[in-house]
mmCIF file of C-alpha atoms in Angstrom:
data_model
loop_
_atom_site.group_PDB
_atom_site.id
_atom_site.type_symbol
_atom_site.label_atom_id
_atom_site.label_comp_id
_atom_site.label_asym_id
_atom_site.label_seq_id
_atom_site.Cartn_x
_atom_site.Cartn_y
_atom_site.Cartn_z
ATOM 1 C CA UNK A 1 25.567 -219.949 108.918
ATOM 2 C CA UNK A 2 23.766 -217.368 111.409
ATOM 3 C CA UNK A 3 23.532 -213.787 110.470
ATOM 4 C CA UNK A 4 22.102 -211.793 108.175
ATOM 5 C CA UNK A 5 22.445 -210.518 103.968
ATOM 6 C CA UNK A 6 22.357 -207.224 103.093
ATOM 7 C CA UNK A 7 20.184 -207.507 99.874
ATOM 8 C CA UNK A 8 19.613 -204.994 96.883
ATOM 9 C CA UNK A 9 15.750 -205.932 96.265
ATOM 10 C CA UNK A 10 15.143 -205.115 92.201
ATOM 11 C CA UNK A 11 11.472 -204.394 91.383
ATOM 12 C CA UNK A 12 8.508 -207.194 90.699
ATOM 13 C CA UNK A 13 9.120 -209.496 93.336
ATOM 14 C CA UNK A 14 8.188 -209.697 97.304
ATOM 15 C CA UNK A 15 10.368 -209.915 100.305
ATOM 16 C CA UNK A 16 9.444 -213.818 100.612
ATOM 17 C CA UNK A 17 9.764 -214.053 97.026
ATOM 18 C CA UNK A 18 13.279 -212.795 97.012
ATOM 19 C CA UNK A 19 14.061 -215.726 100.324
ATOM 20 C CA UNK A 20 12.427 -218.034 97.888
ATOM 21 C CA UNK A 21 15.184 -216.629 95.158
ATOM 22 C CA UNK A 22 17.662 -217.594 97.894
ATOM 23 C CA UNK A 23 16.602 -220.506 98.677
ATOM 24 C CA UNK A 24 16.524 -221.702 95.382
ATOM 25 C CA UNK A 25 20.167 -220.348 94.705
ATOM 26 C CA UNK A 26 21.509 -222.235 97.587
ATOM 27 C CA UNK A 27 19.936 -225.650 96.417
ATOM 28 C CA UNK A 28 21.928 -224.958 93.542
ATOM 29 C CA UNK A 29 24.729 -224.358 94.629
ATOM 30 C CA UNK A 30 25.164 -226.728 97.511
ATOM 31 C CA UNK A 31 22.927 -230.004 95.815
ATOM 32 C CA UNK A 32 20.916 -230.047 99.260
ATOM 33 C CA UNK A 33 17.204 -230.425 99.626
ATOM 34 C CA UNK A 34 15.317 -227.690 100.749
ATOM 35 C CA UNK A 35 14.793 -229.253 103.717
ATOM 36 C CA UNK A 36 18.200 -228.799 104.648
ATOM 37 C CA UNK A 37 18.399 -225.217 103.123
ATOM 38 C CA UNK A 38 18.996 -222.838 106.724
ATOM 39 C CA UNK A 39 16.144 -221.140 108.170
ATOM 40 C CA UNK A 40 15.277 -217.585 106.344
ATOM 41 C CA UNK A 41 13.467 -214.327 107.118
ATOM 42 C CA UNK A 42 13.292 -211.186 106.453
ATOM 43 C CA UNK A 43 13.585 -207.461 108.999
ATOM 44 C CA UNK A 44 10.703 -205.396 107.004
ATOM 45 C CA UNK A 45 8.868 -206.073 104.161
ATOM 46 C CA UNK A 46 9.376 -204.081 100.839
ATOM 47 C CA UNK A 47 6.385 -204.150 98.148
ATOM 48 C CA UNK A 48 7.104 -205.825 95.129
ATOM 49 C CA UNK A 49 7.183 -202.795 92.860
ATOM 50 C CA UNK A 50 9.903 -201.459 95.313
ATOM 51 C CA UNK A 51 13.663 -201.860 95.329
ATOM 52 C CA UNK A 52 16.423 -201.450 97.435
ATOM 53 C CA UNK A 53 17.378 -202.669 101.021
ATOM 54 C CA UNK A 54 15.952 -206.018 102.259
ATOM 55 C CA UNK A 55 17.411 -207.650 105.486
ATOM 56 C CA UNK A 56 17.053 -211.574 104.972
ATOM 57 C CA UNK A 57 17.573 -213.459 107.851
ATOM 58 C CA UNK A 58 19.396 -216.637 108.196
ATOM 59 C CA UNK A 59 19.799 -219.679 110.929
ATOM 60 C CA UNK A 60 19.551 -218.285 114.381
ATOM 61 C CA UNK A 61 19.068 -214.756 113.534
ATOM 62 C CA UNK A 62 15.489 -215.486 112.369
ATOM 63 C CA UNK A 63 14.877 -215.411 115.761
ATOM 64 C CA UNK A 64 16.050 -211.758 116.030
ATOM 65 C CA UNK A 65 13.370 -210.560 113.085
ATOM 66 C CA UNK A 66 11.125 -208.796 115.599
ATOM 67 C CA UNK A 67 14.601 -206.480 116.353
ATOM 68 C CA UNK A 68 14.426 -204.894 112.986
ATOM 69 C CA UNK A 69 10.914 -204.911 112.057
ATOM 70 C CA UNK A 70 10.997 -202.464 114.945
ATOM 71 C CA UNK A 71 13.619 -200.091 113.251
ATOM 72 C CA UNK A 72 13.187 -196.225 111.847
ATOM 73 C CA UNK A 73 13.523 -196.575 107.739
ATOM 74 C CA UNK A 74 14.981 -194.140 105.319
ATOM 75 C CA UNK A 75 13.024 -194.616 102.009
ATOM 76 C CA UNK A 76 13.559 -192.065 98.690
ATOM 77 C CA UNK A 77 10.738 -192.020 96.143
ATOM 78 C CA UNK A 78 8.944 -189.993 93.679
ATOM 79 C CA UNK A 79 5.251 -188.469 94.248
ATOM 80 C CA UNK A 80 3.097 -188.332 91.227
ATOM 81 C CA UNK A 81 0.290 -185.306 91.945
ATOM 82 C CA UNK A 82 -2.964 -185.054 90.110
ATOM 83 C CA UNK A 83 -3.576 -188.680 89.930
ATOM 84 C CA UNK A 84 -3.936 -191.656 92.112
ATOM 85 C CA UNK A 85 -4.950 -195.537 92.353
ATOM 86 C CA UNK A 86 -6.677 -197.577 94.988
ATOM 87 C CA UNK A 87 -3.075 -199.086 96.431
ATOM 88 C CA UNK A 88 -1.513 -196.039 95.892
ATOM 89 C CA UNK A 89 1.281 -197.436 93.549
ATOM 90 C CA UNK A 90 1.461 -197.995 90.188
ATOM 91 C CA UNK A 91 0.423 -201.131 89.734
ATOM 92 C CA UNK A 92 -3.031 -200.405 89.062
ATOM 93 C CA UNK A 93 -5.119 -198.812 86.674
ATOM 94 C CA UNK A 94 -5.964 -194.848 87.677
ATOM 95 C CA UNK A 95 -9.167 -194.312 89.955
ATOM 96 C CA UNK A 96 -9.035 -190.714 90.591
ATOM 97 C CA UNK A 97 -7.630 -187.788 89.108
ATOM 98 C CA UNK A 98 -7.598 -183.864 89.954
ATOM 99 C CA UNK A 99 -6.465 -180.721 88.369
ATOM 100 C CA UNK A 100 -5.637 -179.363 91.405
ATOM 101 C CA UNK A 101 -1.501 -179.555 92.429
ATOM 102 C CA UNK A 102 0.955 -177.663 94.486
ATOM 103 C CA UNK A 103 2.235 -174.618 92.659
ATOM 104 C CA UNK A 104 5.772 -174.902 93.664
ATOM 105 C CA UNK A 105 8.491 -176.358 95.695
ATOM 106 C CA UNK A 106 8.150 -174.167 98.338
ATOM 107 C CA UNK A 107 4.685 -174.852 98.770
ATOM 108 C CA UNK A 108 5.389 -178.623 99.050
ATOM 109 C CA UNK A 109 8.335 -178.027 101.481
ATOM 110 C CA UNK A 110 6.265 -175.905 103.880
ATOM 111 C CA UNK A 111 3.567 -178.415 103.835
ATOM 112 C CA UNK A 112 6.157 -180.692 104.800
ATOM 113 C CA UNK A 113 7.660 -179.308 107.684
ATOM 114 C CA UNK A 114 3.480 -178.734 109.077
ATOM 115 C CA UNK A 115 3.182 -182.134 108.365
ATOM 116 C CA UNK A 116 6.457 -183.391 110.222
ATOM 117 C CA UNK A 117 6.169 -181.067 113.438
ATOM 118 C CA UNK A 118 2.686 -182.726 114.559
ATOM 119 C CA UNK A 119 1.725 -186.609 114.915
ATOM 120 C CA UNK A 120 0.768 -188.750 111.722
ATOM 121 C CA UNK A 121 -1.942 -190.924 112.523
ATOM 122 C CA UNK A 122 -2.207 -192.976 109.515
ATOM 123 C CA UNK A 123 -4.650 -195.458 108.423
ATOM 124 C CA UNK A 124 -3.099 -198.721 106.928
ATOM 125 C CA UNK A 125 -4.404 -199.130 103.146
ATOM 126 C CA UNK A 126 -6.401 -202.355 102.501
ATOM 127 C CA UNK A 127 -3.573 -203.813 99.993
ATOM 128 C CA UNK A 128 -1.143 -204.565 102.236
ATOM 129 C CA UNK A 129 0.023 -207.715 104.525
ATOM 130 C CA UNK A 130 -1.468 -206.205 107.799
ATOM 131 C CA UNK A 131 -4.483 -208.704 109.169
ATOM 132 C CA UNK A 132 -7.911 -208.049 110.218
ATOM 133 C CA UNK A 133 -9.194 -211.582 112.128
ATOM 134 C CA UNK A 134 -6.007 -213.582 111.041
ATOM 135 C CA UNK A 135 -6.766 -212.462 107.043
ATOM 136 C CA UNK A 136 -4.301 -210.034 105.132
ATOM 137 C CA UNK A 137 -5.946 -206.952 103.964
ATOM 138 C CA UNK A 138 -4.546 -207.430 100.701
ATOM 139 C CA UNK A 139 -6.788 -210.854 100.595
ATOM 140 C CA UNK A 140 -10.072 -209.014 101.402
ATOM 141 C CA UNK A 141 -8.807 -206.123 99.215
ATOM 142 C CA UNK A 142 -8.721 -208.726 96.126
ATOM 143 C CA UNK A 143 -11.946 -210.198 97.277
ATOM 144 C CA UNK A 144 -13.445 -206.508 97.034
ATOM 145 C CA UNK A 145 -13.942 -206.601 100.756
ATOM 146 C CA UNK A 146 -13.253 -203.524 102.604
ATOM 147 C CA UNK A 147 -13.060 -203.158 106.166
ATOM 148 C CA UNK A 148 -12.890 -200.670 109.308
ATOM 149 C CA UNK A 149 -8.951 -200.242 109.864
ATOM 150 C CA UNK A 150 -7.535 -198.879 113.770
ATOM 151 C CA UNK A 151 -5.681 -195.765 112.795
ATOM 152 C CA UNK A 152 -1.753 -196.019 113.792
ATOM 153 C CA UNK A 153 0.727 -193.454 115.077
ATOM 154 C CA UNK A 154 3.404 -192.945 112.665
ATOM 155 C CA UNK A 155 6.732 -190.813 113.274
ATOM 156 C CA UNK A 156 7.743 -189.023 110.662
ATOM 157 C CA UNK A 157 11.632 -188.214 111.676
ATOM 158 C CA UNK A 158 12.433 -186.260 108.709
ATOM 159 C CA UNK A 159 10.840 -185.215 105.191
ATOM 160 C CA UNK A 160 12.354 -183.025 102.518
ATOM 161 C CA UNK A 161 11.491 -182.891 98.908
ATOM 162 C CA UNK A 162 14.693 -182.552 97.083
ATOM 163 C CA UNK A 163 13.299 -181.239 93.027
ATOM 164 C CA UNK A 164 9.704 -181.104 91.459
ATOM 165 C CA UNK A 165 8.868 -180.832 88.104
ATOM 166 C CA UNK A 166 5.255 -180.363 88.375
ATOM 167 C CA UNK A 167 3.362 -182.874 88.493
ATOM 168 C CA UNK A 168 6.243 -184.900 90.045
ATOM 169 C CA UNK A 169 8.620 -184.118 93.137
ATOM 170 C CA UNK A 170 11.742 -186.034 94.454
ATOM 171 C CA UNK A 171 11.447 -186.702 98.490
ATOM 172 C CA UNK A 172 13.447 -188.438 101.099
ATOM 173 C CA UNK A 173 11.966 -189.636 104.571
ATOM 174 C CA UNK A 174 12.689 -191.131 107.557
ATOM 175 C CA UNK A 175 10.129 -192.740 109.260
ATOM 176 C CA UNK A 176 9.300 -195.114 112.245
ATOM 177 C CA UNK A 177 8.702 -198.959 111.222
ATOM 178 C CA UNK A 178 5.351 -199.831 109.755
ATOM 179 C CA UNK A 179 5.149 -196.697 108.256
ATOM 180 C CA UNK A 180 2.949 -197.048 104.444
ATOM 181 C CA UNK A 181 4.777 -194.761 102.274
ATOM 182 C CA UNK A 182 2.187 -195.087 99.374
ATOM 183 C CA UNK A 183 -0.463 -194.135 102.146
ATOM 184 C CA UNK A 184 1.555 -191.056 103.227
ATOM 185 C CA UNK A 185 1.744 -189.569 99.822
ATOM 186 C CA UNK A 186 -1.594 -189.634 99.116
ATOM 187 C CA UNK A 187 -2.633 -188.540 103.011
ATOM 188 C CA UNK A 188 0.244 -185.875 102.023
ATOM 189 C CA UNK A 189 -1.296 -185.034 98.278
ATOM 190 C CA UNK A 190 -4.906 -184.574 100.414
ATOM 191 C CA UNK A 191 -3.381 -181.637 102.279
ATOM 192 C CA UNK A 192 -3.508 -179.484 98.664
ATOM 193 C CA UNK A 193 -7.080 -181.079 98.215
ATOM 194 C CA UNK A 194 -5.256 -183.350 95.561
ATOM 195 C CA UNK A 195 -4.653 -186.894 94.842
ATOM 196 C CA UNK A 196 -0.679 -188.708 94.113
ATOM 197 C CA UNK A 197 0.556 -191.658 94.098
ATOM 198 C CA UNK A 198 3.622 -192.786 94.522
ATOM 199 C CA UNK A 199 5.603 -193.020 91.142
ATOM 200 C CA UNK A 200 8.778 -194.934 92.789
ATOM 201 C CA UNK A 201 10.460 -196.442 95.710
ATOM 202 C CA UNK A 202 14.000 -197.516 97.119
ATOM 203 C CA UNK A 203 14.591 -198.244 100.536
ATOM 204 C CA UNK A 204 18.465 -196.576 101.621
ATOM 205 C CA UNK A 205 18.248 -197.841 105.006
ATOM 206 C CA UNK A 206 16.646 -199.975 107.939
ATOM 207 C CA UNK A 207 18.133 -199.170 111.217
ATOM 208 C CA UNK A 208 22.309 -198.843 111.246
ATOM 209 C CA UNK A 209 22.015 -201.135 108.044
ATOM 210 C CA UNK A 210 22.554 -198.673 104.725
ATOM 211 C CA UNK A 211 22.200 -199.970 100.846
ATOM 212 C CA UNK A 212 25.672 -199.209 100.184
ATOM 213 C CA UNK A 213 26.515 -202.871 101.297
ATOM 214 C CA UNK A 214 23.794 -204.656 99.833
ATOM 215 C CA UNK A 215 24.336 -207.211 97.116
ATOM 216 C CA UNK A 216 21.899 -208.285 94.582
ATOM 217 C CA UNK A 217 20.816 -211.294 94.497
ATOM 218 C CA UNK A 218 22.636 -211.912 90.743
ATOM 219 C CA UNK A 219 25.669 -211.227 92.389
ATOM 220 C CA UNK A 220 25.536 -213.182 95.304
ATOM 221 C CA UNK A 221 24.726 -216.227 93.213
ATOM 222 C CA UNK A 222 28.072 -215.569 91.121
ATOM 223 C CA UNK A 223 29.879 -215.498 94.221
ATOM 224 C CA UNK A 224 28.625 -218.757 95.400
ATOM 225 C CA UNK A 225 29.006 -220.451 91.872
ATOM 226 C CA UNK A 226 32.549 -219.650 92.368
ATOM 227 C CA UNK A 227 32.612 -221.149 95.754
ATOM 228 C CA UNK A 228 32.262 -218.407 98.174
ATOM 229 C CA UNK A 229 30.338 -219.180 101.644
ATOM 230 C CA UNK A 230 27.225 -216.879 102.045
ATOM 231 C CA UNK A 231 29.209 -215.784 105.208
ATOM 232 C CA UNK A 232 32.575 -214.827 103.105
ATOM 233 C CA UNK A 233 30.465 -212.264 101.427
ATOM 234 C CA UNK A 234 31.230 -208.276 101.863
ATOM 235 C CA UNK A 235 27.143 -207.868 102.265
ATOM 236 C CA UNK A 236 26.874 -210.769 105.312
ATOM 237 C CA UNK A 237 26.451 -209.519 108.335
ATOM 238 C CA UNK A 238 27.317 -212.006 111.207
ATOM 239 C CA UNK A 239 24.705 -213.329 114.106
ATOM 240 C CA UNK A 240 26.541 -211.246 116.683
ATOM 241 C CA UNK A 241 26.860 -207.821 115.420
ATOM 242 C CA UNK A 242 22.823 -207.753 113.813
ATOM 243 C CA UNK A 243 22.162 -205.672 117.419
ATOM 244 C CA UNK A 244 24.965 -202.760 116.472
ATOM 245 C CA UNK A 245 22.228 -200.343 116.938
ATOM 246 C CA UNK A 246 20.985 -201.431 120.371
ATOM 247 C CA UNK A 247 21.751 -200.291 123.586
ATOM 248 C CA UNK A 248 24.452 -202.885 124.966
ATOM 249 C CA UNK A 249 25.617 -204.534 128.427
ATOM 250 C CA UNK A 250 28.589 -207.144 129.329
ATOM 251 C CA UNK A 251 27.920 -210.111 131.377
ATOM 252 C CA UNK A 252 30.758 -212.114 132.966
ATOM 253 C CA UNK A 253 31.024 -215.700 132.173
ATOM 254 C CA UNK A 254 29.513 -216.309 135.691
ATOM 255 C CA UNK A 255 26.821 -214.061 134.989
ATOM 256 C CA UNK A 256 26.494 -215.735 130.976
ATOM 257 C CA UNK A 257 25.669 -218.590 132.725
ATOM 258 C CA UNK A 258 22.969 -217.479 135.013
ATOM 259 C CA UNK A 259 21.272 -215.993 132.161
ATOM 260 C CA UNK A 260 21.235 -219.283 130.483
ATOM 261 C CA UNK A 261 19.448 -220.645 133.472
ATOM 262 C CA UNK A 262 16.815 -218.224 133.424
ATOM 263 C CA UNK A 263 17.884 -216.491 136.706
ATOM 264 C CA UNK A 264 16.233 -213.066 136.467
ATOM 265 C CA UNK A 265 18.411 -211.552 139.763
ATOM 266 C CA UNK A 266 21.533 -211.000 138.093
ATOM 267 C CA UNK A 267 20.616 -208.969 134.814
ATOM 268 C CA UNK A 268 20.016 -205.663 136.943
ATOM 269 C CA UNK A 269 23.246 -206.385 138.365
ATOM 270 C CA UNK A 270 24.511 -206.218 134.777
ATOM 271 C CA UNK A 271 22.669 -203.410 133.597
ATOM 272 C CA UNK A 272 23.519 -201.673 136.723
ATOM 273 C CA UNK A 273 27.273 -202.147 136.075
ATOM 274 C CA UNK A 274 28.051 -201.894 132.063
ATOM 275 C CA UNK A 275 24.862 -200.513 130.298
ATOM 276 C CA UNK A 276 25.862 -197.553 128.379
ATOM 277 C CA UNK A 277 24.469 -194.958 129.612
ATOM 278 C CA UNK A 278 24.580 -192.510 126.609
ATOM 279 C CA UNK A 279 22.836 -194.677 124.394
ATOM 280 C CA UNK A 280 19.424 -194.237 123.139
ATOM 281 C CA UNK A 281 16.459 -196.351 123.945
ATOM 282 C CA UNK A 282 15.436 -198.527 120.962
ATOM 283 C CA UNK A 283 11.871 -197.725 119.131
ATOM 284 C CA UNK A 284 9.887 -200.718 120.860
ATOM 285 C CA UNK A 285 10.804 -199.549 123.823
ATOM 286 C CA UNK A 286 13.506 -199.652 126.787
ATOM 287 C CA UNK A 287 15.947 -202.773 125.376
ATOM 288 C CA UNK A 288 19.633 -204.149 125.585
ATOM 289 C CA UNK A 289 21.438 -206.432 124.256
ATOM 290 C CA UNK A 290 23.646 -208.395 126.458
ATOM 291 C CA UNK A 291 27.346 -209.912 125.530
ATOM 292 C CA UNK A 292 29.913 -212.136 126.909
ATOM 293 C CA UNK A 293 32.935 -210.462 125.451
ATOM 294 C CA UNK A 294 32.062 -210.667 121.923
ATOM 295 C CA UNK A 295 28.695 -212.741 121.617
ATOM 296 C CA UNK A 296 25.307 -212.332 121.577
ATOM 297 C CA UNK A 297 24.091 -214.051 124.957
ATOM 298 C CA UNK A 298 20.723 -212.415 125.839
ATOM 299 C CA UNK A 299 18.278 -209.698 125.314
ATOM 300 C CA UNK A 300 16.551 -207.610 128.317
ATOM 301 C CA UNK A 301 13.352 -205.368 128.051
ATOM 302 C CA UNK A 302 12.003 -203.099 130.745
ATOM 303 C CA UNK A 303 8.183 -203.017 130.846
ATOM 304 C CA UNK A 304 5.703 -201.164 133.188
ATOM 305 C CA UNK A 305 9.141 -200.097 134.458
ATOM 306 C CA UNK A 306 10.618 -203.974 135.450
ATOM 307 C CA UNK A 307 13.689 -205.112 133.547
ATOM 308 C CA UNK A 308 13.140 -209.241 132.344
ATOM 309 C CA UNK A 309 15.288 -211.409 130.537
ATOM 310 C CA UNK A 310 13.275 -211.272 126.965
ATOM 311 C CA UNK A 311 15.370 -213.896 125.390
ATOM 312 C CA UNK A 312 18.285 -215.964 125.558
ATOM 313 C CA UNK A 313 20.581 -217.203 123.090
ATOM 314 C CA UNK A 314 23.111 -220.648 123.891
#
C-alpha cells in the first residue's frame, strides 16, 4: 500500500486532522491497531477553514513529501474588501475595517496584472505552521507573541479576478509552494490603501494532481466498508507514477543496480543518455526522476552545477 489519495478536504479540520480521519477509518475497517495502520503524510498543508485538494501520503511515498511540498498550486477564493482580521480568514473576530475599496473590476484586474509582472516578497503571517527557533508561529501567535519574520519570494504565475460585487470579488491564482493566500489578499487589498480578508478557499490543484479526482473522505470510507483496497480506488494514485510531473531518465537493470549501491559515476551516464530534454526543470531546482522500465528507482539533483544521487528507492 505505497502511493498516494487524492482527497476532497471539507472545511473545519487540518491536513493532519484529516490523516488522523484516515487513520481512524482504516482501524475500522481492517480491526488493526494503529500501530500497524501504514505510514501517512501529507504534500501541502491546507488551513482548516479551507477545502479542496489534499495529497495524503501513504507507505513509501511519505518519503517523497518534500516532492510536492515543492509544487506551484492553483487555489480559487473569494476576497472580502473593507474589512480584515489578524489571520486574515474568517475565523476571527474583525480588527480593522476601512471605507475605502476598489471601484470596479477593472480597477482590481489592472492592479492585478502590476502585481503579477514584478516579484512578491511576502511576509509569512504569525498564524501559521512556519517556525521561528523550532516553535510554530501559530503557537507564539496564541501566546500573543509576535516576532520579526524573513520576508520570502513568492511567484505569482497567474491572477485573474473572475466577478466582484463590491465589497467581494471572485479570483483564481496560481502560485509557487508556500505561498499564504490569506497574506496575499490583504498585501493585495493594501495596494487600494484598504484592508480584505479572505472570505473563502478551495485548492483545484497541487502540481499535475487536479480536484477532479479527489474523493472525500465519506466516500472513501463507503468504499472500504464495502471491501475495496485503498489502492482499488479511482482517487489512489500509485508509488510510481506520484513523480508524473518531473523531469524523467531510464536506467538499465545494470545501471538500477549501481544506483542501489550508491555508485555516483553512472547517473551522468544516464542522464546523458535518456533525460528528456524538453522537459522543464522542477521548482526546487534542477531534478529527475530515474526508472527501470516502469518503477521508481532513484532521484538525482544538480547543485552548484554537480548532478548527485539525492535518493534511492529498493
Amino acid at each position: 500500500m505505497n502511493g498516494a489519495l487524492l482527497i476532497n478536504k471539507h472545511e473545519g479540520v487540518s491536513s493532519f486532522g484529516m490523516i488522523e480521519l484516515l487513520q481512524r477509518q482504516w482501524m475500522e475497517t481492517s480491526g488493526c491497531k494503529k500501530r500497524d495502520v501504514p505510514k501517512m503524510g501529507h504534500g501541502g498543508t491546507l488551513d482548516p477553514f479551507a477545502t479542496g485538494l489534499l495529497l495524503v501520503l501513504v507507505g513509501r511515498a511519505v518519503k517523497l513529501a518534500r516532492y510536492f511540498l515543492g509544487a506551484h498550486k492553483v487555489y480559487e477564493g473569494v476576497i472580502r474588501f473593507g474589512e480584515t482580521t489578524v489571520p486574515g480568514d474568517p475565523t476571527e473576530a474583525i480588527s480593522e475595517t476601512s471605507l475605502i475599496i476598489p471601484e470596479s473590476l477593472c480597477a482590481i484586474q489592472a492592479m492585478a496584472q502590476k502585481m503579477t509582472a514584478q516579484p512578491y516578497l511576502q511576509t509569512p503571517p504569525m498564524h501559521s505552521a512556519k517556525k521561528k527557533n523550532g516553535k510554530p508561529l501559530y503557537e507564539l501567535a496564541r501566546a500573543g507573541i509576535e516576532v520579526e519574520r524573513d520576508a520570502k519570494l513568492c511567484h505569482l504565475y497567474d491572477l485573474q479576478f473572475l466577478d466582484y460585487s463590491p465589497p467581494k470579488s471572485r479570483f483564481r491564482v496560481k502560485c509557487s509552494s508556500g505561498t499564504y493566500i490569506r497574506t496575499l489578499t490583504q498585501d493585495f487589498a493594501r495596494l487600494f490603501g484598504s484592508v480584505a480578508l479572505l472570505e473563502n478557499l478551495n485548492r483545484t490543484s497541487s502540481g499535475v494532481f487536479g480536484i477532479e479526482k479527489a474523493w472525500s473522505t465519506e466516500r472513501i470510507f463507503e468504499a472500504s466498508k464495502s471491501g475495496k483496497r485503498w489502492d482499488e480506488l479511482n482517487c489512489w494514485i500509485p508509488f510510481d507514477e506520484l513523480l508524473g510531473g518531473y523531469s524523467r531518465a531510464q536506467a538499465s537493470p545494470e545501471e538500477r543496480l549501481c544506483l542501489s549501491q550508491g555508485k555516483q559515476a553512472v547517473l551522468l551516464n544516464i542522464l546523458r543518455s535518456t533525460a528528456s530534454p524538453d522537459q522543464k526543470s522542477t521548482e526546487e531546482g534542477d531534478c529527475v526522476a530515474i526508472y527501470s522500465e516502469k518503477s521508481l528507482v532513484a532521484i538525482a539533483r544538480k547543485e552548484q552545477g554537480v548532478w548527485g544521487i539525492e535518493r534511492v528507492f529498493n
